[in-house]
CSV table of C-alpha atoms in Angstrom, one decimal:
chain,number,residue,atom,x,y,z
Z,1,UNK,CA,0.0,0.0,0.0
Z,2,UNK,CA,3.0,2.2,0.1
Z,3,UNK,CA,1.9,4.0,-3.6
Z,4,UNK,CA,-1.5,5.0,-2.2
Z,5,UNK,CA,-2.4,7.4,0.8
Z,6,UNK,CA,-4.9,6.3,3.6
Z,7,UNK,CA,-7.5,8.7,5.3
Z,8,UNK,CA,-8.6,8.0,8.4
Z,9,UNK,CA,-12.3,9.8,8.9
Z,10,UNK,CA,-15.9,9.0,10.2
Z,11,UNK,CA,-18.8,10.7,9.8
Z,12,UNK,CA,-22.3,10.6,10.9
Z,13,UNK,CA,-24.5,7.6,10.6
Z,14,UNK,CA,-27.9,7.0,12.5
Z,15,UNK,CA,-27.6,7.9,16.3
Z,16,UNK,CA,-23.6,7.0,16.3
Z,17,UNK,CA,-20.6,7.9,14.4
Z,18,UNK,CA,-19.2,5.5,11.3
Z,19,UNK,CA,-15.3,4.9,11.4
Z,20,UNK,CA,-13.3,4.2,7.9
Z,21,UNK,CA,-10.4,4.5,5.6
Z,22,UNK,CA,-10.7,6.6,2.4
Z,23,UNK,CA,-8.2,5.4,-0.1
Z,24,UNK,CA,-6.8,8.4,-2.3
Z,25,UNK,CA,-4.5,7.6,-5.7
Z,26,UNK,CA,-1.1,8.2,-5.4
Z,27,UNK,CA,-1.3,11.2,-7.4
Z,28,UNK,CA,-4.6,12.5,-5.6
Z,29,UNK,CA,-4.8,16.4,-6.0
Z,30,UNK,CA,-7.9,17.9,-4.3
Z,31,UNK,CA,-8.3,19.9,-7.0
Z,32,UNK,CA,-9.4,17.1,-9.7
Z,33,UNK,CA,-12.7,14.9,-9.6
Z,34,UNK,CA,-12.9,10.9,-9.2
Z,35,UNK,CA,-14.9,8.1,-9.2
Z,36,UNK,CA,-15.1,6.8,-6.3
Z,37,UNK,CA,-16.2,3.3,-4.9
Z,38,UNK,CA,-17.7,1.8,-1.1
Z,39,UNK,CA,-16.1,-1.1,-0.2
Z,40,UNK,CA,-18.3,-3.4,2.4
Z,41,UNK,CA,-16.1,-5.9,4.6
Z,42,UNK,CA,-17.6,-9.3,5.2
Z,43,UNK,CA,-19.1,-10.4,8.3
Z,44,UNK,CA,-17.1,-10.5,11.1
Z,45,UNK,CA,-14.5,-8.8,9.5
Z,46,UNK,CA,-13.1,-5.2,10.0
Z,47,UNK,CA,-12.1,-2.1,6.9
Z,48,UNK,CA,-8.3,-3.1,7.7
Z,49,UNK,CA,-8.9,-6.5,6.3
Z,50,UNK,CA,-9.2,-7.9,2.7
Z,51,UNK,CA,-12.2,-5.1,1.9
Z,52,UNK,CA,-9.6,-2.6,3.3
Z,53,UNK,CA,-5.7,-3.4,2.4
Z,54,UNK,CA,-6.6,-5.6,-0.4
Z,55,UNK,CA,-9.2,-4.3,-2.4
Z,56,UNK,CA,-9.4,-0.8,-1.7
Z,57,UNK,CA,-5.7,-0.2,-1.7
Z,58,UNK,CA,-5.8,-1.9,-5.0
Z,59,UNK,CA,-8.4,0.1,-6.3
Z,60,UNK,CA,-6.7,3.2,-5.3
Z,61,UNK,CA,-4.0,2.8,-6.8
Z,62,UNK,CA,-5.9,2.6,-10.2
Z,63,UNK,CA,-7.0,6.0,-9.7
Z,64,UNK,CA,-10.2,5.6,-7.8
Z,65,UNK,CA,-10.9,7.3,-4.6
Z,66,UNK,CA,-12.4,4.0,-2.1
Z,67,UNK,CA,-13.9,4.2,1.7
Z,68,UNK,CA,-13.7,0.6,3.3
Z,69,UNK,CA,-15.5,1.2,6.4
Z,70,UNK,CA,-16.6,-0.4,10.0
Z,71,UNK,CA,-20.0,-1.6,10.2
Z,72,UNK,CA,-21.7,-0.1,12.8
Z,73,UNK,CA,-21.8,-1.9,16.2
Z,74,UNK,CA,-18.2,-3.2,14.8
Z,75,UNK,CA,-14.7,-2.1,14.8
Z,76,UNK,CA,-14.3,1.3,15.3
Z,77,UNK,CA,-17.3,2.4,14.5
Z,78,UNK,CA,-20.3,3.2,16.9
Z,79,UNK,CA,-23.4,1.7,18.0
Z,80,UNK,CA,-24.4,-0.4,21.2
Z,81,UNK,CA,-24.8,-3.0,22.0
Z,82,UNK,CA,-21.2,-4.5,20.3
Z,83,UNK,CA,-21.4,-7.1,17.5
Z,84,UNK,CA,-25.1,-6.5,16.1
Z,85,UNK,CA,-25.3,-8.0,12.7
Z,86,UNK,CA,-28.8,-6.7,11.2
Z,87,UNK,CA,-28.5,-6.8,7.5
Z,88,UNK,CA,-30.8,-3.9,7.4
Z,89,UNK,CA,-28.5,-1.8,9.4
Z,90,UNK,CA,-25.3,-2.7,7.0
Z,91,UNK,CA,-27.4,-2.0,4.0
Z,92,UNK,CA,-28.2,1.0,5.6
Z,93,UNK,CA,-24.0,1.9,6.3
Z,94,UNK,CA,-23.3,1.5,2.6
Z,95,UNK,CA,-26.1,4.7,2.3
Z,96,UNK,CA,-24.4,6.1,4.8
Z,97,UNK,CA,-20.7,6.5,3.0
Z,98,UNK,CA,-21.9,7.2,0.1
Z,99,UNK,CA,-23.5,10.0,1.8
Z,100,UNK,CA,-20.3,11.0,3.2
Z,101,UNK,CA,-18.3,10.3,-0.5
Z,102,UNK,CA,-21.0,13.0,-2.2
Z,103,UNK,CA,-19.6,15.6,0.6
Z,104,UNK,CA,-16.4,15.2,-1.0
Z,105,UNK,CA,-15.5,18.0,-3.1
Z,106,UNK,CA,-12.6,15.5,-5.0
Z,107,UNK,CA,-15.5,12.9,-5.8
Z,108,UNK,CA,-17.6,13.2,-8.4
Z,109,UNK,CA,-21.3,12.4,-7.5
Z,110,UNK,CA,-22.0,11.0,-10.5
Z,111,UNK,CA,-19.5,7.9,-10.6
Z,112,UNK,CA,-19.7,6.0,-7.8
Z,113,UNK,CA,-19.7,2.6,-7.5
Z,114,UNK,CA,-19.7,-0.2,-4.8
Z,115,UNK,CA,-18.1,-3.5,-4.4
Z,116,UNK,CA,-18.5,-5.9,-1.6
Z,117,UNK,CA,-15.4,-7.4,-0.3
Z,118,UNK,CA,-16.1,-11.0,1.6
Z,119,UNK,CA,-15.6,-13.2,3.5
Z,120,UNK,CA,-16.7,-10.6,2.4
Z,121,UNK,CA,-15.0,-10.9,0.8
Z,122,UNK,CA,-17.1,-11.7,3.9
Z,123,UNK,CA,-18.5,-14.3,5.5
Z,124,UNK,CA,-18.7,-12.9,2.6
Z,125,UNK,CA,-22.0,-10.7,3.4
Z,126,UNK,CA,-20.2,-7.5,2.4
Z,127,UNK,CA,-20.7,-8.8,-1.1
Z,128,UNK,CA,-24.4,-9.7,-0.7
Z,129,UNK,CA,-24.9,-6.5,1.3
Z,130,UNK,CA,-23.8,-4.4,-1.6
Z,131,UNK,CA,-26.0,-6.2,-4.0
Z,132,UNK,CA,-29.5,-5.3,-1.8
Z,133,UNK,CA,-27.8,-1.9,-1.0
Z,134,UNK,CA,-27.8,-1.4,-5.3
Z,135,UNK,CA,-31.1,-2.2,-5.4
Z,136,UNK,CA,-32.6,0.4,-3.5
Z,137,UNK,CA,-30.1,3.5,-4.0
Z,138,UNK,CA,-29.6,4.4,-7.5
Z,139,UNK,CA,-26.5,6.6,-6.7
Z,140,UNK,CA,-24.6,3.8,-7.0
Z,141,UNK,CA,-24.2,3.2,-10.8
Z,142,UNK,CA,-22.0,-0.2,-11.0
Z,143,UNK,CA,-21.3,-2.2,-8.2
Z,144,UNK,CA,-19.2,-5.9,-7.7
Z,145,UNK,CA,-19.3,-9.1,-5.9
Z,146,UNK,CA,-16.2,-11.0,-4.7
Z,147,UNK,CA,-17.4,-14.2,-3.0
Z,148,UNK,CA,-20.2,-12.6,-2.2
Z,149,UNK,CA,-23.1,-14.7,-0.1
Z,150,UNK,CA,-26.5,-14.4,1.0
Z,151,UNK,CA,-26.3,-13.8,4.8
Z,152,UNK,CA,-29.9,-14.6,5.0
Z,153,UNK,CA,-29.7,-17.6,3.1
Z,154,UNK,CA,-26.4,-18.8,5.2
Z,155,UNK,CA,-28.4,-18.1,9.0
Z,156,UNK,CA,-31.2,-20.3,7.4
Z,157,UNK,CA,-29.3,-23.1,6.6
Z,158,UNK,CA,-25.9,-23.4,7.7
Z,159,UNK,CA,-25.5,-21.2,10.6
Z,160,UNK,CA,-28.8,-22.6,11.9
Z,161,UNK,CA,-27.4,-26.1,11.4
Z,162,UNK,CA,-30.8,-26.3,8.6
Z,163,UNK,CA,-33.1,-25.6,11.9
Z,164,UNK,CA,-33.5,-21.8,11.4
Z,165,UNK,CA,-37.0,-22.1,13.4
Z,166,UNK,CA,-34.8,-23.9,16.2
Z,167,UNK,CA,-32.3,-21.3,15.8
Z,168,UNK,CA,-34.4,-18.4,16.7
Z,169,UNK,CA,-36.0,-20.2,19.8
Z,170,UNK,CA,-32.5,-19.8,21.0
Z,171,UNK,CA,-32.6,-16.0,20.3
Z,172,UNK,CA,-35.8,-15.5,21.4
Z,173,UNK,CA,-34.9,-16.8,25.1
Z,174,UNK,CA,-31.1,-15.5,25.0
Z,175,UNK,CA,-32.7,-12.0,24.4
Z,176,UNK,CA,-35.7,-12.4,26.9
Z,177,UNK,CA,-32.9,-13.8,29.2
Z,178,UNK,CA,-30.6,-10.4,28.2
Z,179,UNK,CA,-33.8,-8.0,28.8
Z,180,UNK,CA,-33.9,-9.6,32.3
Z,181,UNK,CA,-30.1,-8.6,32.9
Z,182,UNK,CA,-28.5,-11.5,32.2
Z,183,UNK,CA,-24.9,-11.2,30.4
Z,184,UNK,CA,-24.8,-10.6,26.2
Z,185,UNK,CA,-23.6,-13.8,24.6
Z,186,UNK,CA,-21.5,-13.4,21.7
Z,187,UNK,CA,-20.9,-16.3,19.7
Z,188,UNK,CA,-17.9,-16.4,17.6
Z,189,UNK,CA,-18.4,-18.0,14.2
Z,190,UNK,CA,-15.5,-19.5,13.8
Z,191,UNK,CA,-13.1,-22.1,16.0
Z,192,UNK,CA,-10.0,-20.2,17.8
Z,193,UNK,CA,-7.2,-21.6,15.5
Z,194,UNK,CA,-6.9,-23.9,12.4
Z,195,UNK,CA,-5.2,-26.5,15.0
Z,196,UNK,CA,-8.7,-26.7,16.7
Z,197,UNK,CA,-10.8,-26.6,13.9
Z,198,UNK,CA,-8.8,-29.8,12.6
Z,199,UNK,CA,-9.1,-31.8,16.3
Z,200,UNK,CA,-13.2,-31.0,16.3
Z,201,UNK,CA,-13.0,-32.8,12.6
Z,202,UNK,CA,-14.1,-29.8,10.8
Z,203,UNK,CA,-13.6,-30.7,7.3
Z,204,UNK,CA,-15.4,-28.3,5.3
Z,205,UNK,CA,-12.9,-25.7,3.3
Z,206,UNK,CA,-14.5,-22.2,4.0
Z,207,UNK,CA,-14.4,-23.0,6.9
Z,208,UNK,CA,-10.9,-24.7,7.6
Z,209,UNK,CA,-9.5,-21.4,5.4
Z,210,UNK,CA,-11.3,-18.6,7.2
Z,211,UNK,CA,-9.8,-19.6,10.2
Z,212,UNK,CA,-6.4,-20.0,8.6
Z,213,UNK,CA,-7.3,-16.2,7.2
Z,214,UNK,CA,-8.9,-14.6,10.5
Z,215,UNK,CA,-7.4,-16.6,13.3
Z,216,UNK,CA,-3.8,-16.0,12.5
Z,217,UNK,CA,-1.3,-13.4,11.2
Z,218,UNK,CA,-2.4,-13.8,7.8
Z,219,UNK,CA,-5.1,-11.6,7.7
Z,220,UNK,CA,-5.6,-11.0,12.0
Z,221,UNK,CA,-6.5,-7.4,12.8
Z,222,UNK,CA,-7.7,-6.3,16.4
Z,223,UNK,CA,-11.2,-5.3,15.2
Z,224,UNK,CA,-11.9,-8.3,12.7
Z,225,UNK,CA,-13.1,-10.4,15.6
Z,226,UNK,CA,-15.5,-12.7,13.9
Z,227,UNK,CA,-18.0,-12.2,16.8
Z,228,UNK,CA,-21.5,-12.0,17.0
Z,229,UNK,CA,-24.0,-10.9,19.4
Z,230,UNK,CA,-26.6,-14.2,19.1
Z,231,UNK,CA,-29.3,-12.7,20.5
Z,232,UNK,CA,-29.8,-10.3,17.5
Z,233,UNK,CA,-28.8,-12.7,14.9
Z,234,UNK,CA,-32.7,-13.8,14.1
Z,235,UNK,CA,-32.8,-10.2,12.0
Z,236,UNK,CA,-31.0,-12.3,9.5
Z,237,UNK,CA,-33.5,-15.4,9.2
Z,238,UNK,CA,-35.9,-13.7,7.5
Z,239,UNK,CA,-34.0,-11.3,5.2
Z,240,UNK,CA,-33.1,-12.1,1.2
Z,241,UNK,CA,-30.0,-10.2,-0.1
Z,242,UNK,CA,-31.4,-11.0,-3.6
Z,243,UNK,CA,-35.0,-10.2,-3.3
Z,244,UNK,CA,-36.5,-8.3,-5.8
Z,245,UNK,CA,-33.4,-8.7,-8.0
Z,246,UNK,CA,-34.9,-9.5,-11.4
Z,247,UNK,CA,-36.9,-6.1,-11.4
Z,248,UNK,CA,-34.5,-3.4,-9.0
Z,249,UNK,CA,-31.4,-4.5,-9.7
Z,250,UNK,CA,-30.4,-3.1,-13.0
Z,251,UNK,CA,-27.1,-1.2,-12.7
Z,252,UNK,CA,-23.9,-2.9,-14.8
Z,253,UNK,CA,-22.8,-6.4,-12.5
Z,254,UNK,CA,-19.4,-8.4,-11.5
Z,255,UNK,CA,-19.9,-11.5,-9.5
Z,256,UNK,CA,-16.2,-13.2,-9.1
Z,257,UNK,CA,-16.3,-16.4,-7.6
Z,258,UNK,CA,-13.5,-19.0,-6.9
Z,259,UNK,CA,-14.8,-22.3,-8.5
Z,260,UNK,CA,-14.0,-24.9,-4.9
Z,261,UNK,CA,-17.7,-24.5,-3.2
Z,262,UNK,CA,-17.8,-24.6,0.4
Z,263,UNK,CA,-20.4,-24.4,3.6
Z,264,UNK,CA,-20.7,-20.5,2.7
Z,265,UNK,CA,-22.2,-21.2,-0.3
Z,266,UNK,CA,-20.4,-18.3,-2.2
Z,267,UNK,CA,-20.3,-20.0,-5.6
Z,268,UNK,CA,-24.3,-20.9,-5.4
Z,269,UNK,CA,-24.8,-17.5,-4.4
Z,270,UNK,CA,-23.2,-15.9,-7.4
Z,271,UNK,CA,-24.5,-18.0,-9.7
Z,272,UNK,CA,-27.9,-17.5,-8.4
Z,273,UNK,CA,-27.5,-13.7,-9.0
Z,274,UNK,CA,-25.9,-13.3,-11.9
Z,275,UNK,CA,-28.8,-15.2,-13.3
Z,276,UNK,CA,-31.4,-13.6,-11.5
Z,277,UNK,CA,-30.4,-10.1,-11.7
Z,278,UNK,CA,-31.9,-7.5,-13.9
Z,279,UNK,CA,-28.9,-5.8,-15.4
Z,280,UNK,CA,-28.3,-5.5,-18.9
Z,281,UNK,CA,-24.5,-5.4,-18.7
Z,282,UNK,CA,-23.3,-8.5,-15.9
Z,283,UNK,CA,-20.5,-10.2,-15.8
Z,284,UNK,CA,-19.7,-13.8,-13.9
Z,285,UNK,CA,-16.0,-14.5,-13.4
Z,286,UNK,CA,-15.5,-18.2,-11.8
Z,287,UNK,CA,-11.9,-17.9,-10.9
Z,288,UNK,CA,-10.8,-21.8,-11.9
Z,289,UNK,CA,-8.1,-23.2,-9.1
Z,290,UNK,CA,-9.1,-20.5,-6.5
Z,291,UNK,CA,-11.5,-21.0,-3.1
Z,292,UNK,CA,-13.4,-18.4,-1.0
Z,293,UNK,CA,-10.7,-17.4,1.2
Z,294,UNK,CA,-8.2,-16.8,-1.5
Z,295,UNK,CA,-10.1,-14.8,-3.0
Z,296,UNK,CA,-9.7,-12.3,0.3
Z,297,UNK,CA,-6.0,-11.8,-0.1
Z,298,UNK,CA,-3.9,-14.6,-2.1
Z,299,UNK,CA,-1.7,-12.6,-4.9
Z,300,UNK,CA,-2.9,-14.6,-7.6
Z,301,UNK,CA,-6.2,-15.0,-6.8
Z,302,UNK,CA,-6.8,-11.5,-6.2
Z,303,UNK,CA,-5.3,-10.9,-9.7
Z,304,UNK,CA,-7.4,-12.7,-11.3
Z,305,UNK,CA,-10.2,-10.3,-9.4
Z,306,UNK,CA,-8.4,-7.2,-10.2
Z,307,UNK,CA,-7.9,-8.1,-13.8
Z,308,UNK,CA,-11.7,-8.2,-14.1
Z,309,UNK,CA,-12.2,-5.1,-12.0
Z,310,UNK,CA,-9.8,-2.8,-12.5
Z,311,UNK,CA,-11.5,-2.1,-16.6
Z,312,UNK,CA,-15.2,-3.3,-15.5
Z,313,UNK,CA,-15.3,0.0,-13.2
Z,314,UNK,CA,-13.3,2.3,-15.2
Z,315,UNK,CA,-15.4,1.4,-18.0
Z,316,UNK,CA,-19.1,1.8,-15.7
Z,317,UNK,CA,-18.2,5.0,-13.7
């Protein structure tokens, strides 16, 4: 990242303050006007991982001005209680910067686009995220999926263990329980290192390689903490990234996928909306040879991305 400069700022979201990283060019001068582009980190994650000091630094270097920011309740940025994940509300921080990015007197309004950067590039939400977020703000005029998944598709099957009405017994009487003054439970939604995930026989490959990714000095950052606060998960169960794809979502589309599936369900996920969406101009990159996770940061596999993005966003915005 040494060629591109790094911003700290935050700005005002709903009753609390968003934290994030604006990514300038190299050769920014505040006296020119530049597309710019919100990248959404996946869940779990923080904006100093892969949607941060891959893909935005990336990015900004190619001469686009990028915000990777902390969802609220996460990371730096405000909101309490800690580790909410409502998709509404992270739909709602993508508004929120690009409220912040029209401020801007470098940016120009009129090219901005969005890319979701999972795990994701987020538990690969972030990509999934930016998808509904398209649908219902027109300011954003091209926008991109790396591994992106359907959170509400993931807490229905997976993360519920394919008992999502089980699962939200379990919410409902861990946030009764919490109402009463009992202590917040925060799950974490991964095990604590690859070493334990291999003893408890985990076997599937997303999640084997986020751990390898989030649980150790490949891609650890204080704030990416893979935690979340159970109680409030159920906002997810009955929420569709994709809903309403096939008539609102109609702005030019890049879905990049790795072509290993795994428990995520990244790959069926951006299938699913390539095919569904309404855009005229979409694009579905299956990366051959790569997975989920190196999607997030490995050289080559982010290469592949770029090679993709770099012309699909200079070309849109």
């Amino acid at each position: 990242m040494a060629d591109s400069r790094i911003k700290k700022v935050s700005y005002r979201n709903l009753g609390w303050s968003s934290a994030a990283d604006l990514y300038l060019p190299p050769d920014f001068d505040e006296g020119r006007r530049y597309p710019a582009i919100v990248s959404t980190h996946p869940i779990g994650s923080c904006k100093e991982q892969t949607a941060g000091n891959v893909y935005a630094a990336a990015l900004a270097r190619e001469g686009f001005v990028v915000i990777a920011f902390d969802a609220s309740f996460q990371g730096e940025s405000g909101g309490e209680p800690r580790f909410i994940e409502d998709p509404s509300i992270r739909v709602s921080d993508i508004r929120f910067a690009i409220d912040y990015l029209v401020t801007l007197p470098y940016v120009d309004a009129a090219r901005i686009g969005a890319i979701g950067a999972i795990g994701a590039i987020g538990v690969c939400g972030g990509g999934g995220y930016t998808i509904n977020a398209a649908m219902s703000d027109r300011r954003i005029r091209a926008l991109a999926s790396i591994t992106g998944v359907n959170f509400g598709r993931l807490s229905r099957e997976a993360f519920s263990n394919f008992d999502p009405i089980g699962a939200l017994q379990a919410m409902a009487e861990q946030r009764t329980a919490e109402a009463r003054g009992e202590a917040r439970h925060v799950i974490n939604y991964l095990p604590p290192s690859l070493e334990a995930a291999m003893s408890a026989g985990v076997a599937d490959i997303d999640v084997l390689e986020a751990t390898d990714y989030y649980k150790s000095p490949r891609g650890m950052q204080p704030n990416g903490a893979t935690s979340g606060l159970f109680s409030f998960n159920s906002s997810a169960m009955a929420w569709d990234a994709f809903a309403h794809a096939e008539l609102l979502l109609t702005q030019p589309l890049l879905v990049v996928t790795g072509d290993k599936p795994g428990g995520f369900g990244a790959y069926r996920d951006s299938c699913e909306i390539h095919g569904r969406a309404a855009s005229k101009v979409k694009q579905l990159l299956v990366a051959e040879g790569w997975s989920h996770y190196d999607l997030y940061d490995r050289p080559e596999a982010v290469a592949v991305a770029l090679e993709k993005l770099i012309p699909f966003f200079r070309e849109q915005l």
